[in-house]
Coordinates of C-alpha atoms and ligand atoms in Angstrom, one line a residue:
M97 CA -6.7 -41.6 -46.0
N98 CA -4.5 -40.3 -43.3
K99 CA -1.6 -39.6 -45.2
Y100 CA 1.8 -39.8 -43.6
F101 CA 4.7 -37.1 -44.2
E102 CA 8.2 -37.3 -42.8
H103 CA 9.2 -34.2 -40.9
N104 CA 12.5 -33.1 -40.3
F105 CA 13.4 -31.3 -37.2
D106 CA 16.5 -29.8 -37.4
G107 CA 18.4 -28.3 -34.0
L108 CA 18.3 -24.8 -34.0
I109 CA 22.0 -23.8 -33.5
G110 CA 22.6 -22.2 -30.0
P111 CA 24.3 -19.0 -29.4
T112 CA 27.2 -20.8 -27.5
H113 CA 28.6 -23.2 -30.6
N114 CA 32.3 -23.6 -30.0
Y115 CA 35.0 -26.0 -30.4
A116 CA 36.2 -27.6 -27.2
G117 CA 37.5 -31.1 -28.3
L118 CA 34.9 -32.9 -26.1
S119 CA 34.1 -36.0 -28.1
F120 CA 36.5 -38.9 -27.7
G121 CA 36.0 -40.8 -30.9
N122 CA 34.9 -37.8 -33.2
I123 CA 38.0 -37.0 -34.8
A124 CA 36.6 -33.5 -36.2
S125 CA 36.0 -32.6 -32.5
A126 CA 39.7 -33.2 -31.3
T127 CA 40.9 -32.0 -34.3
N128 CA 39.4 -28.4 -33.9
K129 CA 39.8 -28.3 -30.1
G130 CA 40.6 -24.4 -29.2
A131 CA 39.5 -22.9 -32.7
A132 CA 37.4 -19.9 -32.8
S133 CA 33.8 -20.8 -33.7
N134 CA 31.0 -18.6 -35.5
P135 CA 27.7 -19.3 -33.8
R136 CA 26.2 -16.5 -35.8
E137 CA 27.2 -18.2 -39.1
A138 CA 26.4 -21.7 -37.7
A139 CA 22.6 -21.3 -37.0
L140 CA 22.4 -19.3 -40.4
Q141 CA 23.8 -22.1 -42.1
G142 CA 21.5 -24.6 -40.3
L143 CA 18.7 -22.4 -41.3
A144 CA 19.8 -22.3 -44.8
K145 CA 19.8 -26.1 -44.9
M146 CA 16.2 -25.9 -43.5
R147 CA 15.0 -23.8 -46.2
A148 CA 16.7 -26.0 -48.8
A149 CA 14.6 -29.0 -47.7
M150 CA 11.6 -26.7 -47.4
E151 CA 12.1 -25.8 -51.1
L152 CA 11.9 -29.2 -52.0
G153 CA 8.3 -29.4 -50.7
L154 CA 9.4 -31.2 -47.6
K155 CA 7.9 -30.7 -44.1
Q156 CA 10.6 -29.0 -41.6
G157 CA 10.5 -28.3 -38.0
F158 CA 13.0 -27.8 -35.6
L159 CA 14.2 -28.4 -31.9
P160 CA 15.0 -25.1 -29.6
P161 CA 18.3 -24.8 -28.5
Q162 CA 19.2 -25.6 -24.8
D163 CA 20.3 -23.2 -22.1
R164 CA 23.9 -23.0 -21.9
P165 CA 25.9 -22.6 -19.9
H166 CA 24.0 -25.3 -17.7
L167 CA 24.1 -23.6 -14.3
K168 CA 21.8 -26.4 -12.8
S169 CA 24.8 -28.8 -13.8
L170 CA 27.4 -26.8 -12.3
R171 CA 25.6 -26.3 -9.2
A172 CA 25.3 -30.2 -9.0
L173 CA 28.5 -30.4 -9.4
G174 CA 29.3 -28.1 -6.0
F175 CA 29.8 -24.6 -7.6
D176 CA 27.7 -22.3 -5.7
G177 CA 26.9 -18.5 -5.2
T178 CA 25.5 -16.3 -7.8
D179 CA 25.3 -17.1 -11.4
K180 CA 28.4 -15.2 -12.1
Q181 CA 30.5 -16.2 -9.2
I182 CA 29.6 -20.3 -10.7
I183 CA 31.4 -19.2 -14.1
E184 CA 34.0 -17.7 -12.4
K185 CA 34.8 -20.1 -10.0
A186 CA 34.1 -23.0 -12.7
G187 CA 36.4 -21.1 -14.9
K188 CA 39.3 -20.9 -12.9
T189 CA 39.1 -24.4 -11.0
D190 CA 38.1 -26.4 -14.2
P191 CA 37.8 -24.6 -17.4
Q192 CA 37.3 -27.9 -19.6
L193 CA 34.1 -28.7 -17.0
L194 CA 32.8 -25.3 -17.6
A195 CA 33.2 -25.9 -21.6
N196 CA 31.1 -29.3 -21.3
C197 CA 28.3 -27.2 -19.3
Y198 CA 28.4 -24.7 -22.4
A199 CA 28.5 -27.0 -25.4
A200 CA 25.7 -26.5 -27.9
S201 CA 25.9 -30.0 -29.0
C202 CA 22.0 -30.5 -28.8
M203 CA 22.1 -29.1 -32.1
W204 CA 22.4 -32.5 -33.3
T205 CA 19.1 -33.7 -33.1
A206 CA 19.7 -37.2 -34.5
N207 CA 20.7 -37.8 -31.0
A208 CA 17.8 -36.3 -29.4
G209 CA 16.3 -39.6 -29.3
T210 CA 14.7 -42.4 -31.2
V211 CA 11.1 -42.1 -32.9
A212 CA 8.7 -44.7 -33.9
P213 CA 6.0 -43.9 -36.1
S214 CA 2.4 -44.9 -35.4
P215 CA 2.1 -47.4 -38.3
D216 CA 4.9 -49.5 -36.4
T217 CA 3.9 -49.4 -32.9
G218 CA 1.7 -51.9 -31.0
D219 CA -0.9 -49.1 -29.9
G220 CA -0.6 -46.8 -32.9
K221 CA 1.0 -43.8 -31.1
A222 CA 4.3 -42.3 -32.3
H223 CA 6.7 -43.3 -29.5
F224 CA 9.5 -41.1 -28.3
T225 CA 12.4 -42.1 -26.1
P226 CA 15.0 -39.5 -25.4
A227 CA 18.5 -40.5 -25.9
N228 CA 20.5 -40.7 -22.5
L229 CA 23.9 -39.7 -24.4
A230 CA 25.5 -41.6 -21.4
A231 CA 29.1 -41.7 -23.3
N232 CA 30.1 -38.1 -22.9
F233 CA 29.4 -35.8 -20.0
H234 CA 28.5 -32.8 -22.1
R235 CA 25.7 -34.7 -24.1
S236 CA 24.4 -36.7 -21.2
I237 CA 23.4 -33.2 -19.9
E238 CA 20.9 -32.8 -22.6
A239 CA 18.7 -35.5 -21.8
D240 CA 16.5 -34.2 -19.3
T241 CA 15.8 -30.9 -21.4
T242 CA 15.3 -32.9 -24.6
A243 CA 12.5 -35.1 -22.8
R244 CA 10.8 -31.7 -21.9
V245 CA 11.1 -30.3 -25.4
L246 CA 9.7 -33.6 -27.2
R247 CA 6.9 -33.4 -24.7
H248 CA 6.2 -29.9 -25.3
I249 CA 6.4 -30.3 -28.9
F250 CA 4.5 -33.4 -29.4
N251 CA 1.9 -32.9 -26.4
D252 CA -1.2 -35.0 -27.0
D253 CA -1.6 -38.5 -25.2
N254 CA -4.0 -39.3 -27.9
Y255 CA -1.3 -39.5 -30.6
F256 CA 2.0 -39.4 -28.8
A257 CA 3.9 -41.8 -26.2
H258 CA 6.8 -40.6 -24.2
H259 CA 9.3 -42.6 -22.7
P260 CA 12.1 -41.5 -20.2
P261 CA 15.6 -41.6 -21.2
L262 CA 16.8 -45.2 -20.8
P263 CA 18.0 -45.9 -17.0
G264 CA 21.8 -47.2 -16.2
A265 CA 23.9 -44.7 -18.0
M266 CA 26.8 -46.4 -19.8
H267 CA 25.3 -49.4 -19.2
F268 CA 22.2 -48.6 -21.6
G269 CA 24.4 -46.2 -23.7
D270 CA 22.1 -44.6 -26.0
E271 CA 22.5 -42.2 -28.7
G272 CA 19.3 -41.8 -30.3
A273 CA 18.5 -41.9 -34.1
A274 CA 21.9 -41.7 -35.1
N275 CA 22.2 -45.4 -34.8
H276 CA 18.9 -46.0 -36.1
G277 CA 17.3 -46.5 -39.5
R278 CA 13.6 -46.9 -40.8
L279 CA 13.0 -48.9 -44.1
C280 CA 9.4 -48.5 -45.6
E281 CA 7.7 -48.7 -49.0
S282 CA 6.1 -45.4 -48.4
H283 CA 6.4 -43.6 -44.9
G284 CA 2.8 -44.6 -43.8
D285 CA 3.3 -47.9 -44.3
E286 CA 4.6 -50.3 -41.8
G287 CA 8.5 -50.0 -41.3
V288 CA 11.3 -52.0 -40.8
H289 CA 13.7 -51.0 -38.1
L290 CA 17.3 -51.2 -38.1
F291 CA 19.6 -50.7 -34.9
V292 CA 23.1 -50.6 -35.2
Y293 CA 24.7 -51.0 -32.0
G294 CA 28.7 -51.0 -31.2
Q295 CA 31.2 -53.1 -29.2
D296 CA 34.7 -51.0 -28.2
G297 CA 37.0 -50.6 -30.8
D298 CA 41.0 -51.0 -30.3
R299 CA 40.9 -47.2 -30.6
F300 CA 37.6 -45.7 -29.5
P301 CA 34.7 -46.8 -27.4
A302 CA 31.3 -47.8 -28.6
R303 CA 28.6 -45.4 -27.3
Q304 CA 25.6 -47.2 -28.5
K305 CA 24.9 -50.5 -26.4
R306 CA 22.9 -53.2 -28.0
R307 CA 20.6 -53.7 -24.8
A308 CA 19.8 -49.9 -25.0
S309 CA 18.7 -50.6 -28.7
E310 CA 16.6 -53.4 -27.3
A311 CA 15.1 -51.6 -24.6
V312 CA 13.7 -49.0 -27.3
A313 CA 12.4 -51.4 -29.5
R314 CA 10.6 -53.1 -26.7
S315 CA 9.3 -49.7 -25.1
H316 CA 8.2 -48.5 -28.7
R317 CA 6.2 -52.0 -29.1
L318 CA 8.0 -52.8 -32.3
D319 CA 7.1 -55.9 -34.0
P320 CA 10.2 -58.3 -33.3
A321 CA 9.6 -59.6 -37.2
K322 CA 10.3 -55.8 -38.2
T323 CA 13.3 -55.0 -36.2
V324 CA 17.0 -55.7 -36.9
F325 CA 19.7 -55.5 -34.6
I326 CA 23.3 -54.9 -36.4
E327 CA 26.9 -54.7 -34.8
Q328 CA 28.7 -52.0 -36.3
S329 CA 32.1 -52.7 -37.6
K330 CA 35.2 -52.0 -35.3
T331 CA 37.1 -50.8 -38.2
A332 CA 34.3 -48.1 -39.1
L333 CA 34.3 -47.1 -35.1
D334 CA 38.2 -46.8 -34.9
A335 CA 38.3 -44.9 -38.2
G336 CA 36.2 -42.3 -36.6
A337 CA 32.4 -43.7 -37.0
F338 CA 31.8 -42.8 -33.7
H339 CA 27.7 -43.1 -34.5
N340 CA 26.7 -45.2 -37.6
D341 CA 25.0 -42.5 -39.4
V342 CA 28.6 -41.5 -40.0
V343 CA 29.1 -44.3 -42.3
G344 CA 25.4 -45.5 -43.5
V345 CA 21.9 -44.0 -44.0
A346 CA 18.2 -45.4 -44.7
N347 CA 15.4 -43.7 -46.3
G348 CA 12.2 -45.4 -47.9
T349 CA 13.3 -48.4 -49.8
V350 CA 17.1 -47.4 -49.9
L351 CA 19.9 -48.4 -47.9
F352 CA 22.9 -46.3 -48.7
L353 CA 26.2 -47.0 -46.8
H354 CA 29.6 -47.7 -46.8
E355 CA 30.9 -51.7 -47.4
Q356 CA 32.7 -51.8 -44.4
S357 CA 29.6 -50.2 -41.9
F358 CA 28.8 -53.7 -40.4
A359 CA 31.0 -56.2 -38.6
D360 CA 29.2 -59.0 -40.6
P361 CA 27.7 -57.2 -43.5
Q362 CA 26.5 -60.4 -45.5
A363 CA 24.5 -61.8 -42.4
A364 CA 23.3 -58.1 -41.9
Y365 CA 21.8 -57.7 -45.5
A366 CA 20.4 -61.2 -45.4
E367 CA 18.5 -60.5 -42.4
I368 CA 17.2 -57.1 -43.6
R369 CA 16.3 -58.8 -47.1
E370 CA 14.2 -61.1 -45.6
K371 CA 12.7 -58.8 -43.2
A372 CA 12.3 -55.7 -45.9
P373 CA 12.1 -57.4 -49.2
F374 CA 11.5 -54.3 -51.1
V375 CA 15.0 -52.9 -49.7
E376 CA 17.6 -51.7 -52.4
I377 CA 20.9 -51.8 -51.1
V378 CA 23.4 -48.8 -52.4
E379 CA 26.9 -49.7 -51.4
A380 CA 30.2 -47.9 -51.7
P381 CA 33.0 -50.4 -52.1
A382 CA 36.0 -49.5 -50.0
D383 CA 38.2 -49.5 -53.3
K384 CA 36.4 -46.5 -54.4
V385 CA 35.8 -44.6 -51.3
S386 CA 37.7 -45.3 -48.3
L387 CA 36.6 -44.9 -44.7
D388 CA 39.0 -42.2 -44.2
D389 CA 37.1 -40.3 -47.3
C390 CA 33.8 -41.3 -45.6
I391 CA 34.8 -39.6 -42.4
K392 CA 36.4 -36.6 -43.7
S393 CA 33.7 -35.9 -46.1
Y394 CA 30.7 -37.1 -44.3
L395 CA 29.3 -38.7 -47.8
F396 CA 26.8 -40.9 -45.8
N397 CA 26.0 -38.2 -43.0
S398 CA 23.8 -36.9 -45.6
Q399 CA 19.7 -36.7 -45.8
L400 CA 18.2 -39.2 -48.0
L401 CA 14.9 -37.2 -48.9
T402 CA 12.0 -39.0 -50.5
L403 CA 10.6 -36.0 -53.1
P404 CA 6.9 -35.1 -52.7
A405 CA 4.7 -36.5 -55.5
D406 CA 4.6 -33.2 -57.4
Q407 CA 8.7 -32.9 -57.3
G408 CA 9.4 -35.9 -59.0
A409 CA 8.4 -39.5 -60.0
E410 CA 6.9 -41.8 -57.3
G411 CA 9.7 -43.0 -54.6
E412 CA 12.2 -40.5 -56.2
M413 CA 14.9 -39.1 -53.7
A414 CA 17.5 -36.2 -53.5
L415 CA 20.6 -36.7 -51.3
L416 CA 21.4 -33.4 -49.4
L417 CA 25.3 -33.6 -48.7
P418 CA 27.7 -31.1 -47.1
K419 CA 30.0 -29.4 -49.4
E420 CA 33.1 -31.2 -47.7
S421 CA 31.5 -34.2 -50.0
E422 CA 31.7 -32.1 -53.2
E423 CA 35.1 -31.3 -52.4
N424 CA 36.6 -34.7 -52.3
A425 CA 37.2 -36.0 -55.6
A426 CA 37.0 -39.9 -55.1
V427 CA 33.4 -38.9 -52.9
K428 CA 31.8 -36.7 -55.8
A429 CA 32.9 -39.4 -58.2
F430 CA 30.8 -42.0 -56.4
V431 CA 28.0 -39.7 -55.9
D432 CA 27.8 -38.8 -59.4
D433 CA 27.9 -42.4 -60.3
T434 CA 25.3 -43.2 -58.0
V435 CA 22.8 -40.8 -59.4
F436 CA 23.9 -42.0 -63.1
K437 CA 22.9 -45.6 -62.1
N438 CA 19.5 -47.1 -61.7
N439 CA 18.3 -46.4 -58.4
P440 CA 16.0 -44.2 -56.6
I441 CA 18.7 -41.6 -55.7
N442 CA 18.5 -38.8 -58.5
R443 CA 19.0 -35.4 -57.1
V444 CA 21.9 -33.9 -55.2
I445 CA 22.1 -31.2 -53.1
Y446 CA 25.5 -29.7 -51.5
K447 CA 25.0 -27.4 -48.5
D448 CA 27.4 -25.6 -46.4
V449 CA 27.4 -26.6 -42.7
R450 CA 30.9 -26.2 -42.1
E451 CA 30.6 -24.8 -38.3
S452 CA 28.7 -28.1 -37.6
M453 CA 31.1 -30.1 -39.4
R454 CA 34.1 -29.1 -37.5
N455 CA 32.5 -30.7 -34.5
G456 CA 31.7 -33.9 -36.3
G457 CA 28.0 -33.2 -37.4
G458 CA 27.0 -33.2 -40.8
P459 CA 23.4 -32.8 -42.5
A460 CA 21.9 -36.2 -41.3
C461 CA 23.4 -35.4 -37.5
L462 CA 21.3 -31.9 -37.7
R463 CA 18.1 -33.8 -37.7
L464 CA 15.5 -35.8 -36.2
R465 CA 13.1 -37.5 -38.7
V466 CA 9.6 -37.7 -37.4
V467 CA 7.1 -39.4 -39.7
L468 CA 3.8 -38.0 -38.7
S469 CA 0.2 -38.4 -40.0
E470 CA -1.5 -35.1 -41.1
E471 CA -3.8 -35.3 -38.0
E472 CA -0.7 -36.1 -35.6
A473 CA 1.1 -33.3 -37.6
A474 CA -1.9 -30.9 -36.4
A475 CA -1.6 -32.1 -33.1
A476 CA 2.0 -30.8 -32.5
D477 CA 2.7 -27.4 -31.6
A478 CA 2.9 -25.6 -34.6
N479 CA 5.3 -23.0 -33.6
F480 CA 8.0 -25.7 -34.2
I481 CA 7.0 -26.4 -37.6
L482 CA 8.6 -24.1 -40.2
D483 CA 7.5 -21.9 -43.3
A484 CA 9.4 -19.4 -44.9
D485 CA 8.4 -16.4 -42.7
K486 CA 9.3 -18.3 -39.6
T487 CA 12.6 -19.3 -40.9
T488 CA 12.8 -15.3 -41.3
A489 CA 11.8 -14.6 -37.9
L490 CA 14.4 -16.9 -36.6
E491 CA 17.3 -15.5 -38.7
A492 CA 16.4 -12.4 -37.4
W493 CA 16.6 -13.5 -33.8
V494 CA 19.8 -15.0 -34.8
K495 CA 21.3 -11.7 -36.0
N496 CA 20.1 -9.9 -33.2
H497 CA 21.6 -11.9 -30.5
Y498 CA 24.6 -14.1 -31.5
R499 CA 28.6 -13.4 -31.7
D500 CA 30.5 -14.3 -35.0
R501 CA 33.5 -15.4 -32.9
V502 CA 33.7 -17.4 -29.8
T503 CA 37.0 -18.5 -28.3
P504 CA 37.7 -20.9 -25.2
D505 CA 38.4 -17.6 -23.3
D506 CA 35.1 -16.4 -24.0
L507 CA 33.4 -19.2 -21.7
R508 CA 34.9 -17.9 -18.6
D509 CA 33.5 -14.1 -19.4
P510 CA 30.0 -13.8 -17.4
A511 CA 29.2 -11.4 -19.7
F512 CA 28.8 -14.2 -22.9
M513 CA 26.6 -16.1 -20.0
D514 CA 24.1 -13.0 -19.8
E515 CA 24.0 -12.7 -23.6
S516 CA 23.4 -16.4 -24.1
F517 CA 20.6 -16.2 -21.3
A518 CA 19.0 -12.9 -23.1
A519 CA 19.0 -15.0 -26.5
M520 CA 17.1 -17.6 -25.0
D521 CA 14.4 -15.5 -23.1
A522 CA 13.8 -14.0 -26.3
L523 CA 13.4 -17.2 -28.1
T524 CA 11.2 -18.5 -25.2
R525 CA 8.8 -15.5 -26.1
L526 CA 9.1 -15.8 -29.7
L527 CA 8.0 -19.1 -29.3
Q528 CA 5.3 -19.0 -26.7
M529 CA 7.2 -21.4 -24.5
G530 CA 6.5 -19.7 -21.3
A531 CA 9.3 -20.2 -18.5
F532 CA 10.8 -23.3 -19.9
Y533 CA 14.2 -23.6 -19.4
D534 CA 16.2 -24.2 -15.9
F535 CA 17.6 -20.9 -15.8
Q536 CA 14.2 -19.0 -16.1
Q537 CA 12.8 -21.2 -13.0
Ligands
SUG57 O1 28.4 -36.3 -30.2 N1 30.1 -33.2 -31.2 C1 29.0 -34.5 -31.6 C2 28.9 -34.4 -33.0 C3 27.2 -35.6 -33.0 C4 27.1 -35.9 -34.5 N2 25.8 -36.4 -34.4 C5 25.4 -37.7 -35.3 N3 26.5 -38.3 -35.9 N4 24.3 -37.9 -35.5 C6 29.4 -35.6 -30.9 O2 30.6 -36.1 -30.9 C7 31.8 -31.9 -29.9 C8 31.5 -30.8 -29.0 C9 32.9 -30.3 -29.1 O3 33.9 -30.8 -29.2 O4 32.9 -29.0 -28.5 C10 30.3 -32.7 -30.0 O5 29.7 -32.8 -29.2

């Protein structure tokens, strides 16, 4: 029998990770605007999280960072001359635009795209749609390269179907897997897909459009009897849940979420229960954990991981949470209570991903889940599937090339661009990618 495994593809955090306050509606991003970042620590924290998942016996992959500063975007916006002149001109005339072109935001691979595994699709292939990320300029410039990265790693038409990012920009704003979850009895069984979209709140705009989710479900040839479209609550959006994965996560038979996640929770739960009768809904009541605590601690931006057969009982799950959840008394009490109660969540791991958290990205933001059969996994590019040795090699690459402090002023310094490109050049050699990035063309 062809066995299926969930592979988490984390974003390898790039050398230009910085705090530029670029994401309206993302409270951490706004709060930390202008602070000094530590890209080296950020990338090592990310790799340590990947190690922790591998130590649980889980399959771990990664997506490489994108080339930043993105000179191609700066050129398209009218900056010309040599690379150095482009940085200097942009730094003088529009430092905020330069910061947009410097963002390392592709690290949050939950926004790289939406994936439907082969048991769920009409043609039996795994389908990928890169997110257009139209809501924020710095994120919208990720889509083309993300499409290229996904095609590069999953490069076999027999197994993988790649769709282009949705057209129509904001009209079909699509933020990828951050607003999508899959319920199933086991990874290889046909799954039920939950697509969560938003309507603009009073305070913050919604990024994911219903029509975008519908288009992705159509392209992926999902069975309408196995898809649910759910409106996010405006209360959650306005509290800072700019993606639904800040207030809920689905894995296997479990939907783990805050009671104020959905606009009409009872109707949503009824449809989910009808389409996925096996579902177990584990809900945090607002009187135990406030939305504010959720957003500060990223309780629900945790990875809910089904443990392999030799690591636990059938269907047993571990919750991999950010440290901030351990430090919040109400959240910690709820997590302890959840583990104590009779449900599949039996183990808890707290990891330090603070550098990412300060830009509003927790453990779940940092990974794209790709369920693959053994055959499909063998068809994917092995350079992007991790083991302990490859992780050590990536750590050495980070230590060699990354700064431990980046401030807004550094973005104006062409030497920082040169360092970043040198790092990316070395990475493409390490991963045998050829001349892959725009700056290498
Ligand atoms: O899109 N932050 C990202 C965080 C994405 C988190 N992803 C998920 N929830 N899945 C965003 O808002 C901040 C960049 C800055 O301000 O420098 C940023 O892009």
